[in-house]
């Protein structure tokens, strides 16, 4: 391919990293800025997971034509940024996407059928954007880069992981499913199942990242989580119904996967302990001979050793309404803040992070637990009730 890029293996002279990308609509421009800065600093992802807008960014990364991640993300966000007509004030420009987005979604106009709607928009423009910007053959090349996105099964509430390390082929449908946030966007049909935005279940797709890292034996690779909804600073209490709704949704999408461990540093210590345990167990240990070692809870425990390499790049707090603000001014501000946040992370240890890893073992088996099945939502009212059920599980 052009520019000497080879799909099999990381470009020469680059430092390996893994990326975990949250959802947040237009807030994803912060991810854009942070990733561009990391790439400029010499990092290159060997694995990327995403949800919602994070899944769109992930597709542009893994599917970057000629391996040029910066150019791919720049092109994606050129399309996603909305330029307002001249003399339109900022507060109006911030709301333009409410009337549709030419690179993402169109408002429905079949009002005669309104009482059977389950969404206000359709997402054909996003399919076209993904098809134009991303190389899906490359996304599906597991030797090039590990890739995963998540979505929420509407009927049973399960989190579904779509990975390129199994026989399933990733298509634009999987990316759209990961970002199908109701009631704005419709349920996405993949292999006969209906899905909503993966952030409804979990907005920080760490579980599939563990699968990808395990497949690559990538024990020393820094895992970079770009956090769009930081939860370590108190926010003002809501003073009206709109603020109340926004705050409730922000809390839903915040990252909490390390709370049970007492925070990020405690999680790193826990993961280091697991890593020490894995290395200390002799080959003839009875634990290693236990059937559950290779096919049960102990194997799942060992995957958590990758948490010791976590690095978090945080976004400043932005109200959830900012997720709909694709105006040029706001997008470029978030891009700049993302770059600055990545710079801070580089200065605080990420630049020196070890990035050596062995040749990938590309066998990975993903099992999704069975859940109860409920009828697919047939109206907007039912859809809203189903969202409440899923977020309350």
Tab-separated table of C-alpha atoms in Angstrom:
chain	number	residue	atom	x	y	z
A	1	UNK	CA	0.000	0.000	0.000
A	2	UNK	CA	1.006	3.662	-0.246
A	3	UNK	CA	3.464	5.334	2.165
A	4	UNK	CA	5.060	1.991	3.008
A	5	UNK	CA	2.205	1.062	5.316
A	6	UNK	CA	1.769	-2.664	5.942
A	7	UNK	CA	-1.365	-4.023	7.538
A	8	UNK	CA	0.431	-6.845	9.315
A	9	UNK	CA	2.319	-5.322	12.209
A	10	UNK	CA	2.792	-1.894	13.687
A	11	UNK	CA	4.639	0.793	11.689
A	12	UNK	CA	8.354	0.858	12.415
A	13	UNK	CA	9.504	3.229	15.130
A	14	UNK	CA	6.088	3.559	16.764
A	15	UNK	CA	5.166	2.862	20.398
A	16	UNK	CA	2.225	0.556	21.010
A	17	UNK	CA	-0.855	1.657	22.921
A	18	UNK	CA	-4.463	0.546	23.319
A	19	UNK	CA	-7.397	2.975	23.181
A	20	UNK	CA	-10.742	2.828	25.014
A	21	UNK	CA	-13.186	5.416	23.662
A	22	UNK	CA	-16.422	6.492	25.339
A	23	UNK	CA	-19.627	7.751	23.774
A	24	UNK	CA	-20.834	11.334	24.012
A	25	UNK	CA	-21.900	12.631	20.610
A	26	UNK	CA	-20.116	15.840	19.653
A	27	UNK	CA	-17.996	15.519	22.811
A	28	UNK	CA	-16.082	12.911	20.802
A	29	UNK	CA	-14.079	15.786	19.307
A	30	UNK	CA	-12.092	15.662	22.563
A	31	UNK	CA	-11.093	12.108	21.610
A	32	UNK	CA	-10.091	13.339	18.172
A	33	UNK	CA	-7.722	15.941	19.599
A	34	UNK	CA	-6.234	13.598	22.194
A	35	UNK	CA	-5.605	10.761	19.720
A	36	UNK	CA	-4.022	13.071	17.150
A	37	UNK	CA	-1.630	14.359	19.827
A	38	UNK	CA	-0.744	10.810	20.936
A	39	UNK	CA	-0.045	9.807	17.344
A	40	UNK	CA	2.154	12.876	16.898
A	41	UNK	CA	4.076	11.739	19.993
A	42	UNK	CA	4.870	8.427	18.300
A	43	UNK	CA	2.123	6.153	19.652
A	44	UNK	CA	0.151	3.767	17.462
A	45	UNK	CA	-2.774	1.631	18.658
A	46	UNK	CA	-2.565	-2.142	18.495
A	47	UNK	CA	-6.163	-2.341	19.770
A	48	UNK	CA	-9.092	0.053	19.986
A	49	UNK	CA	-12.561	-0.284	21.492
A	50	UNK	CA	-15.366	2.233	21.288
A	51	UNK	CA	-18.999	2.894	21.964
A	52	UNK	CA	-21.301	5.356	20.174
A	53	UNK	CA	-19.198	8.281	18.860
A	54	UNK	CA	-16.229	6.389	20.292
A	55	UNK	CA	-17.124	3.530	17.942
A	56	UNK	CA	-17.161	5.962	15.005
A	57	UNK	CA	-13.737	7.284	16.017
A	58	UNK	CA	-12.519	3.709	16.498
A	59	UNK	CA	-13.618	2.803	12.968
A	60	UNK	CA	-11.721	5.796	11.571
A	61	UNK	CA	-8.627	4.653	13.512
A	62	UNK	CA	-8.645	0.947	12.649
A	63	UNK	CA	-9.875	1.676	9.137
A	64	UNK	CA	-7.491	4.569	8.450
A	65	UNK	CA	-6.556	4.412	4.790
A	66	UNK	CA	-2.826	3.839	4.281
A	67	UNK	CA	-2.577	3.609	8.069
A	68	UNK	CA	-2.720	7.403	8.404
A	69	UNK	CA	-4.781	7.749	11.588
A	70	UNK	CA	-4.395	11.514	11.832
A	71	UNK	CA	-5.603	12.081	8.271
A	72	UNK	CA	-8.504	9.662	8.789
A	73	UNK	CA	-9.726	11.370	11.966
A	74	UNK	CA	-9.255	14.798	10.415
A	75	UNK	CA	-11.410	13.779	7.459
A	76	UNK	CA	-14.061	12.243	9.709
A	77	UNK	CA	-14.393	15.362	11.849
A	78	UNK	CA	-14.291	17.650	8.827
A	79	UNK	CA	-17.486	15.905	7.808
A	80	UNK	CA	-18.980	15.882	11.317
A	81	UNK	CA	-18.357	19.600	11.953
A	82	UNK	CA	-21.272	21.861	11.024
A	83	UNK	CA	-20.449	25.324	9.708
A	84	UNK	CA	-23.232	27.839	10.345
A	85	UNK	CA	-24.209	30.476	7.765
A	86	UNK	CA	-22.560	33.901	8.164
A	87	UNK	CA	-23.722	36.150	11.022
A	88	UNK	CA	-25.526	33.323	12.825
A	89	UNK	CA	-24.899	33.783	16.584
A	90	UNK	CA	-23.121	31.032	18.496
A	91	UNK	CA	-26.150	30.048	20.577
A	92	UNK	CA	-28.058	29.342	17.357
A	93	UNK	CA	-25.159	27.523	15.680
A	94	UNK	CA	-24.964	25.200	18.688
A	95	UNK	CA	-28.476	23.913	17.939
A	96	UNK	CA	-28.267	23.422	14.167
A	97	UNK	CA	-27.892	19.654	14.502
A	98	UNK	CA	-31.417	19.486	15.946
A	99	UNK	CA	-32.625	19.846	12.353
A	100	UNK	CA	-30.475	17.002	11.030
A	101	UNK	CA	-26.830	16.332	10.266
A	102	UNK	CA	-25.776	15.652	6.655
A	103	UNK	CA	-22.995	13.284	7.731
A	104	UNK	CA	-24.909	11.442	10.458
A	105	UNK	CA	-28.716	11.478	10.405
A	106	UNK	CA	-31.869	12.845	8.786
A	107	UNK	CA	-35.138	13.778	10.448
A	108	UNK	CA	-38.073	11.558	9.552
A	109	UNK	CA	-40.913	13.062	7.580
A	110	UNK	CA	-43.417	10.195	7.482
A	111	UNK	CA	-45.703	11.949	9.951
A	112	UNK	CA	-48.684	9.897	8.810
A	113	UNK	CA	-46.959	6.983	10.533
A	114	UNK	CA	-46.000	8.913	13.691
A	115	UNK	CA	-47.809	6.704	16.207
A	116	UNK	CA	-45.660	3.735	15.241
A	117	UNK	CA	-42.330	5.607	15.349
A	118	UNK	CA	-39.593	4.334	17.662
A	119	UNK	CA	-37.152	7.087	16.667
A	120	UNK	CA	-37.135	10.604	15.256
A	121	UNK	CA	-34.274	10.153	12.750
A	122	UNK	CA	-32.795	7.668	10.304
A	123	UNK	CA	-29.060	7.079	9.970
A	124	UNK	CA	-28.318	6.519	6.289
A	125	UNK	CA	-25.941	9.535	6.207
A	126	UNK	CA	-23.702	7.960	8.871
A	127	UNK	CA	-23.516	4.751	6.845
A	128	UNK	CA	-22.309	6.764	3.843
A	129	UNK	CA	-19.766	8.643	5.994
A	130	UNK	CA	-18.355	5.417	7.436
A	131	UNK	CA	-18.187	3.746	4.030
A	132	UNK	CA	-16.346	6.740	2.555
A	133	UNK	CA	-13.890	7.421	5.379
A	134	UNK	CA	-13.090	3.888	6.624
A	135	UNK	CA	-11.462	0.857	5.027
A	136	UNK	CA	-13.591	-1.999	6.378
A	137	UNK	CA	-11.340	-4.681	4.922
A	138	UNK	CA	-8.600	-3.251	7.077
A	139	UNK	CA	-10.872	-3.028	10.131
A	140	UNK	CA	-11.520	-6.739	9.734
A	141	UNK	CA	-7.815	-7.589	9.487
A	142	UNK	CA	-7.164	-8.784	13.033
A	143	UNK	CA	-3.422	-8.829	12.380
A	144	UNK	CA	-3.500	-5.106	11.678
A	145	UNK	CA	-5.266	-3.945	14.838
A	146	UNK	CA	-7.633	-5.384	17.428
A	147	UNK	CA	-11.042	-3.752	17.101
A	148	UNK	CA	-14.281	-3.941	19.069
A	149	UNK	CA	-17.468	-1.946	19.540
A	150	UNK	CA	-20.388	-2.625	21.863
A	151	UNK	CA	-24.146	-2.288	21.592
A	152	UNK	CA	-27.111	-3.023	23.864
A	153	UNK	CA	-29.552	-5.771	22.906
A	154	UNK	CA	-32.966	-4.118	23.212
A	155	UNK	CA	-34.868	-7.339	23.881
A	156	UNK	CA	-32.765	-8.916	26.627
A	157	UNK	CA	-30.608	-6.030	27.867
A	158	UNK	CA	-27.290	-7.790	27.218
A	159	UNK	CA	-24.183	-5.913	26.196
A	160	UNK	CA	-23.113	-7.318	22.841
A	161	UNK	CA	-19.457	-7.138	21.815
A	162	UNK	CA	-18.574	-7.039	18.132
A	163	UNK	CA	-14.885	-7.939	17.689
A	164	UNK	CA	-12.689	-8.502	14.658
A	165	UNK	CA	-10.904	-11.449	16.296
A	166	UNK	CA	-13.675	-13.922	15.595
A	167	UNK	CA	-15.383	-15.016	12.407
A	168	UNK	CA	-17.894	-12.164	12.407
A	169	UNK	CA	-17.259	-9.462	9.822
A	170	UNK	CA	-17.490	-5.879	11.083
A	171	UNK	CA	-19.641	-3.654	8.846
A	172	UNK	CA	-21.067	-0.130	9.112
A	173	UNK	CA	-24.150	-1.762	10.682
A	174	UNK	CA	-22.139	-2.674	13.787
A	175	UNK	CA	-20.857	0.895	14.194
A	176	UNK	CA	-24.356	2.302	13.728
A	177	UNK	CA	-25.736	-0.175	16.274
A	178	UNK	CA	-23.171	1.032	18.809
A	179	UNK	CA	-24.404	4.617	18.361
A	180	UNK	CA	-28.156	4.043	18.009
A	181	UNK	CA	-29.150	6.200	20.987
A	182	UNK	CA	-32.942	6.341	21.446
A	183	UNK	CA	-35.271	8.021	20.952
A	184	UNK	CA	-33.323	10.093	18.447
A	185	UNK	CA	-31.951	7.133	16.519
A	186	UNK	CA	-33.684	3.880	15.582
A	187	UNK	CA	-32.841	0.399	16.756
A	188	UNK	CA	-30.172	-1.100	14.478
A	189	UNK	CA	-30.681	-4.613	13.142
A	190	UNK	CA	-27.619	-6.882	13.137
A	191	UNK	CA	-27.956	-10.611	12.438
A	192	UNK	CA	-31.644	-10.568	13.281
A	193	UNK	CA	-31.202	-8.794	16.663
A	194	UNK	CA	-32.156	-5.200	17.448
A	195	UNK	CA	-29.614	-2.988	19.204
A	196	UNK	CA	-29.380	0.396	20.873
A	197	UNK	CA	-26.365	2.489	21.797
A	198	UNK	CA	-23.803	0.501	23.798
A	199	UNK	CA	-23.587	3.341	26.311
A	200	UNK	CA	-27.063	2.460	27.570
A	201	UNK	CA	-25.396	-0.574	29.193
A	202	UNK	CA	-21.788	0.560	29.683
A	203	UNK	CA	-20.162	3.701	28.291
A	204	UNK	CA	-16.575	2.548	28.924
A	205	UNK	CA	-15.885	-0.555	26.773
A	206	UNK	CA	-13.126	-2.095	28.902
A	207	UNK	CA	-14.375	-5.704	28.805
A	208	UNK	CA	-13.787	-6.163	25.056
A	209	UNK	CA	-10.407	-4.447	25.427
A	210	UNK	CA	-9.346	-7.151	27.879
A	211	UNK	CA	-10.290	-9.750	25.258
A	212	UNK	CA	-8.206	-8.006	22.605
A	213	UNK	CA	-5.177	-7.577	24.869
A	214	UNK	CA	-5.361	-11.196	26.020
A	215	UNK	CA	-5.410	-12.321	22.383
A	216	UNK	CA	-2.208	-10.341	21.806
A	217	UNK	CA	-0.495	-11.164	25.119
A	218	UNK	CA	0.009	-7.395	25.289
A	219	UNK	CA	0.840	-7.215	28.971
A	220	UNK	CA	3.089	-4.140	28.834
A	221	UNK	CA	1.049	-1.944	26.503
A	222	UNK	CA	-0.364	1.281	28.006
A	223	UNK	CA	-4.161	1.282	27.926
A	224	UNK	CA	-5.456	4.819	27.382
A	225	UNK	CA	-9.030	5.570	28.444
A	226	UNK	CA	-10.348	8.890	27.113
A	227	UNK	CA	-12.994	9.934	29.580
A	228	UNK	CA	-15.754	12.239	28.311
A	229	UNK	CA	-17.817	12.174	31.510
A	230	UNK	CA	-15.357	12.549	34.413
A	231	UNK	CA	-16.885	11.825	37.794
A	232	UNK	CA	-14.255	13.092	40.214
A	233	UNK	CA	-15.544	16.665	40.529
A	234	UNK	CA	-18.790	17.779	42.130
A	235	UNK	CA	-21.268	19.530	39.878
A	236	UNK	CA	-23.946	22.079	40.843
A	237	UNK	CA	-27.307	20.626	41.789
A	238	UNK	CA	-30.015	20.863	39.106
A	239	UNK	CA	-32.287	23.877	39.363
A	240	UNK	CA	-34.852	22.974	36.678
A	241	UNK	CA	-36.209	19.951	34.847
A	242	UNK	CA	-33.829	20.258	31.876
A	243	UNK	CA	-30.777	20.376	34.152
A	244	UNK	CA	-32.188	17.450	36.118
A	245	UNK	CA	-32.577	15.336	32.979
A	246	UNK	CA	-29.088	16.250	31.776
A	247	UNK	CA	-27.480	15.427	35.114
A	248	UNK	CA	-29.264	12.088	35.296
A	249	UNK	CA	-27.955	11.148	31.839
A	250	UNK	CA	-24.425	12.348	32.659
A	251	UNK	CA	-24.359	10.071	35.695
A	252	UNK	CA	-25.589	7.189	33.541
A	253	UNK	CA	-22.659	7.583	31.135
A	254	UNK	CA	-19.909	8.174	33.685
A	255	UNK	CA	-17.132	5.619	33.982
A	256	UNK	CA	-17.432	3.531	37.170
A	257	UNK	CA	-15.550	0.353	36.397
A	258	UNK	CA	-12.833	1.070	38.986
A	259	UNK	CA	-15.132	2.232	41.798
A	260	UNK	CA	-15.253	-1.228	43.385
A	261	UNK	CA	-11.478	-1.126	43.753
A	262	UNK	CA	-11.268	2.258	45.494
A	263	UNK	CA	-10.247	4.315	42.473
A	264	UNK	CA	-7.734	4.199	39.638
A	265	UNK	CA	-4.567	3.811	41.732
A	266	UNK	CA	-6.070	1.001	43.796
A	267	UNK	CA	-7.164	-0.748	40.607
A	268	UNK	CA	-3.623	-0.531	39.254
A	269	UNK	CA	-2.293	-2.080	42.470
A	270	UNK	CA	-4.885	-4.842	42.254
A	271	UNK	CA	-3.906	-5.543	38.648
A	272	UNK	CA	-0.205	-5.617	39.547
A	273	UNK	CA	-0.992	-8.201	42.214
A	274	UNK	CA	-2.774	-10.373	39.633
A	275	UNK	CA	0.168	-10.035	37.253
A	276	UNK	CA	2.593	-11.070	40.009
A	277	UNK	CA	0.345	-14.017	40.807
A	278	UNK	CA	0.278	-15.148	37.181
A	279	UNK	CA	4.065	-15.009	36.916
A	280	UNK	CA	4.670	-16.643	40.319
A	281	UNK	CA	2.551	-19.721	39.634
A	282	UNK	CA	4.891	-22.519	38.468
A	283	UNK	CA	3.914	-24.452	35.319
A	284	UNK	CA	3.065	-27.552	37.370
A	285	UNK	CA	0.918	-25.677	39.885
A	286	UNK	CA	-2.372	-27.460	40.735
A	287	UNK	CA	-4.098	-24.144	40.016
A	288	UNK	CA	-2.886	-24.233	36.413
A	289	UNK	CA	-4.104	-27.810	36.086
A	290	UNK	CA	-7.549	-26.912	37.340
A	291	UNK	CA	-10.042	-27.054	34.423
A	292	UNK	CA	-11.292	-23.595	35.373
A	293	UNK	CA	-7.842	-22.117	34.742
A	294	UNK	CA	-8.330	-22.132	30.986
A	295	UNK	CA	-12.095	-22.018	30.794
A	296	UNK	CA	-13.477	-20.243	33.833
A	297	UNK	CA	-13.202	-17.613	36.492
A	298	UNK	CA	-9.445	-17.793	37.018
A	299	UNK	CA	-8.842	-17.033	33.355
A	300	UNK	CA	-11.175	-14.040	33.639
A	301	UNK	CA	-9.307	-12.913	36.736
A	302	UNK	CA	-5.980	-13.017	34.898
A	303	UNK	CA	-7.312	-10.717	32.194
A	304	UNK	CA	-7.597	-7.971	34.795
A	305	UNK	CA	-3.825	-7.759	35.044
A	306	UNK	CA	-3.970	-5.393	32.061
A	307	UNK	CA	-5.529	-2.758	34.322
A	308	UNK	CA	-2.090	-2.039	35.774
A	309	UNK	CA	-1.248	-0.127	32.587
A	310	UNK	CA	-4.257	2.211	32.648
A	311	UNK	CA	-3.805	5.874	31.772
A	312	UNK	CA	-6.790	8.245	31.791
A	313	UNK	CA	-7.148	11.353	29.634
A	314	UNK	CA	-10.046	13.389	30.985
A	315	UNK	CA	-12.331	15.906	29.381
A	316	UNK	CA	-13.484	18.903	31.395
A	317	UNK	CA	-17.116	18.703	32.412
A	318	UNK	CA	-19.527	19.661	29.639
A	319	UNK	CA	-23.326	19.506	30.028
A	320	UNK	CA	-24.866	16.603	28.167
A	321	UNK	CA	-26.545	19.081	25.798
A	322	UNK	CA	-23.048	19.645	24.395
A	323	UNK	CA	-23.299	16.214	22.828
A	324	UNK	CA	-25.581	17.706	20.171
A	325	UNK	CA	-23.383	20.751	19.520
A	326	UNK	CA	-21.463	20.054	16.324
A	327	UNK	CA	-20.842	23.747	15.612
A	328	UNK	CA	-17.387	24.562	14.289
A	329	UNK	CA	-16.456	26.732	17.257
A	330	UNK	CA	-17.383	24.102	19.855
A	331	UNK	CA	-15.825	21.194	17.947
A	332	UNK	CA	-12.499	22.985	17.555
A	333	UNK	CA	-12.513	24.017	21.216
A	334	UNK	CA	-12.957	20.381	22.247
A	335	UNK	CA	-10.279	19.279	19.797
A	336	UNK	CA	-7.873	21.759	21.381
A	337	UNK	CA	-8.745	20.649	24.904
A	338	UNK	CA	-8.217	17.026	23.870
A	339	UNK	CA	-4.738	17.852	22.598
A	340	UNK	CA	-3.933	19.704	25.811
A	341	UNK	CA	-5.199	16.813	27.959
A	342	UNK	CA	-3.073	14.343	25.989
A	343	UNK	CA	-0.057	16.616	26.434
A	344	UNK	CA	-0.646	16.562	30.175
A	345	UNK	CA	-0.856	12.762	30.169
A	346	UNK	CA	2.382	12.519	28.190
A	347	UNK	CA	4.147	14.763	30.681
A	348	UNK	CA	2.816	12.690	33.584
A	349	UNK	CA	4.224	9.313	32.627
A	350	UNK	CA	2.490	8.134	29.470
A	351	UNK	CA	5.422	9.133	27.256
A	352	UNK	CA	7.703	6.778	29.175
A	353	UNK	CA	5.235	3.886	29.306
A	354	UNK	CA	6.622	0.552	28.145
A	355	UNK	CA	5.138	-0.632	24.895
A	356	UNK	CA	6.820	-3.968	24.160
A	357	UNK	CA	4.627	-6.946	23.379
A	358	UNK	CA	4.858	-10.440	21.911
A	359	UNK	CA	3.527	-11.616	18.581
A	360	UNK	CA	-0.248	-11.866	18.754
A	361	UNK	CA	-2.013	-15.088	19.566
A	362	UNK	CA	-5.130	-14.316	17.574
A	363	UNK	CA	-7.422	-16.982	18.996
A	364	UNK	CA	-10.195	-15.455	21.052
A	365	UNK	CA	-13.534	-16.876	22.124
A	366	UNK	CA	-16.246	-14.531	23.254
A	367	UNK	CA	-19.369	-15.783	24.985
A	368	UNK	CA	-22.346	-13.621	25.733
A	369	UNK	CA	-24.541	-14.630	28.647
A	370	UNK	CA	-28.157	-15.363	27.965
A	371	UNK	CA	-30.710	-12.960	29.330
A	372	UNK	CA	-34.435	-12.701	29.530
A	373	UNK	CA	-36.191	-11.817	26.328
A	374	UNK	CA	-38.782	-9.079	26.039
A	375	UNK	CA	-40.682	-7.845	22.980
A	376	UNK	CA	-38.985	-5.250	20.794
A	377	UNK	CA	-40.333	-1.736	21.451
A	378	UNK	CA	-42.986	-0.690	18.985
A	379	UNK	CA	-43.646	2.936	19.959
A	380	UNK	CA	-41.644	5.889	21.277
A	381	UNK	CA	-43.404	5.590	24.630
A	382	UNK	CA	-42.433	1.925	24.910
A	383	UNK	CA	-38.905	2.800	23.822
A	384	UNK	CA	-38.538	5.318	26.640
A	385	UNK	CA	-39.799	2.765	29.168
A	386	UNK	CA	-37.311	0.212	27.823
A	387	UNK	CA	-34.420	2.686	28.235
A	388	UNK	CA	-35.403	3.151	31.874
A	389	UNK	CA	-35.466	-0.626	32.393
A	390	UNK	CA	-32.015	-1.083	30.872
A	391	UNK	CA	-30.370	1.794	32.725
A	392	UNK	CA	-31.872	0.547	35.991
A	393	UNK	CA	-30.606	-3.046	35.627
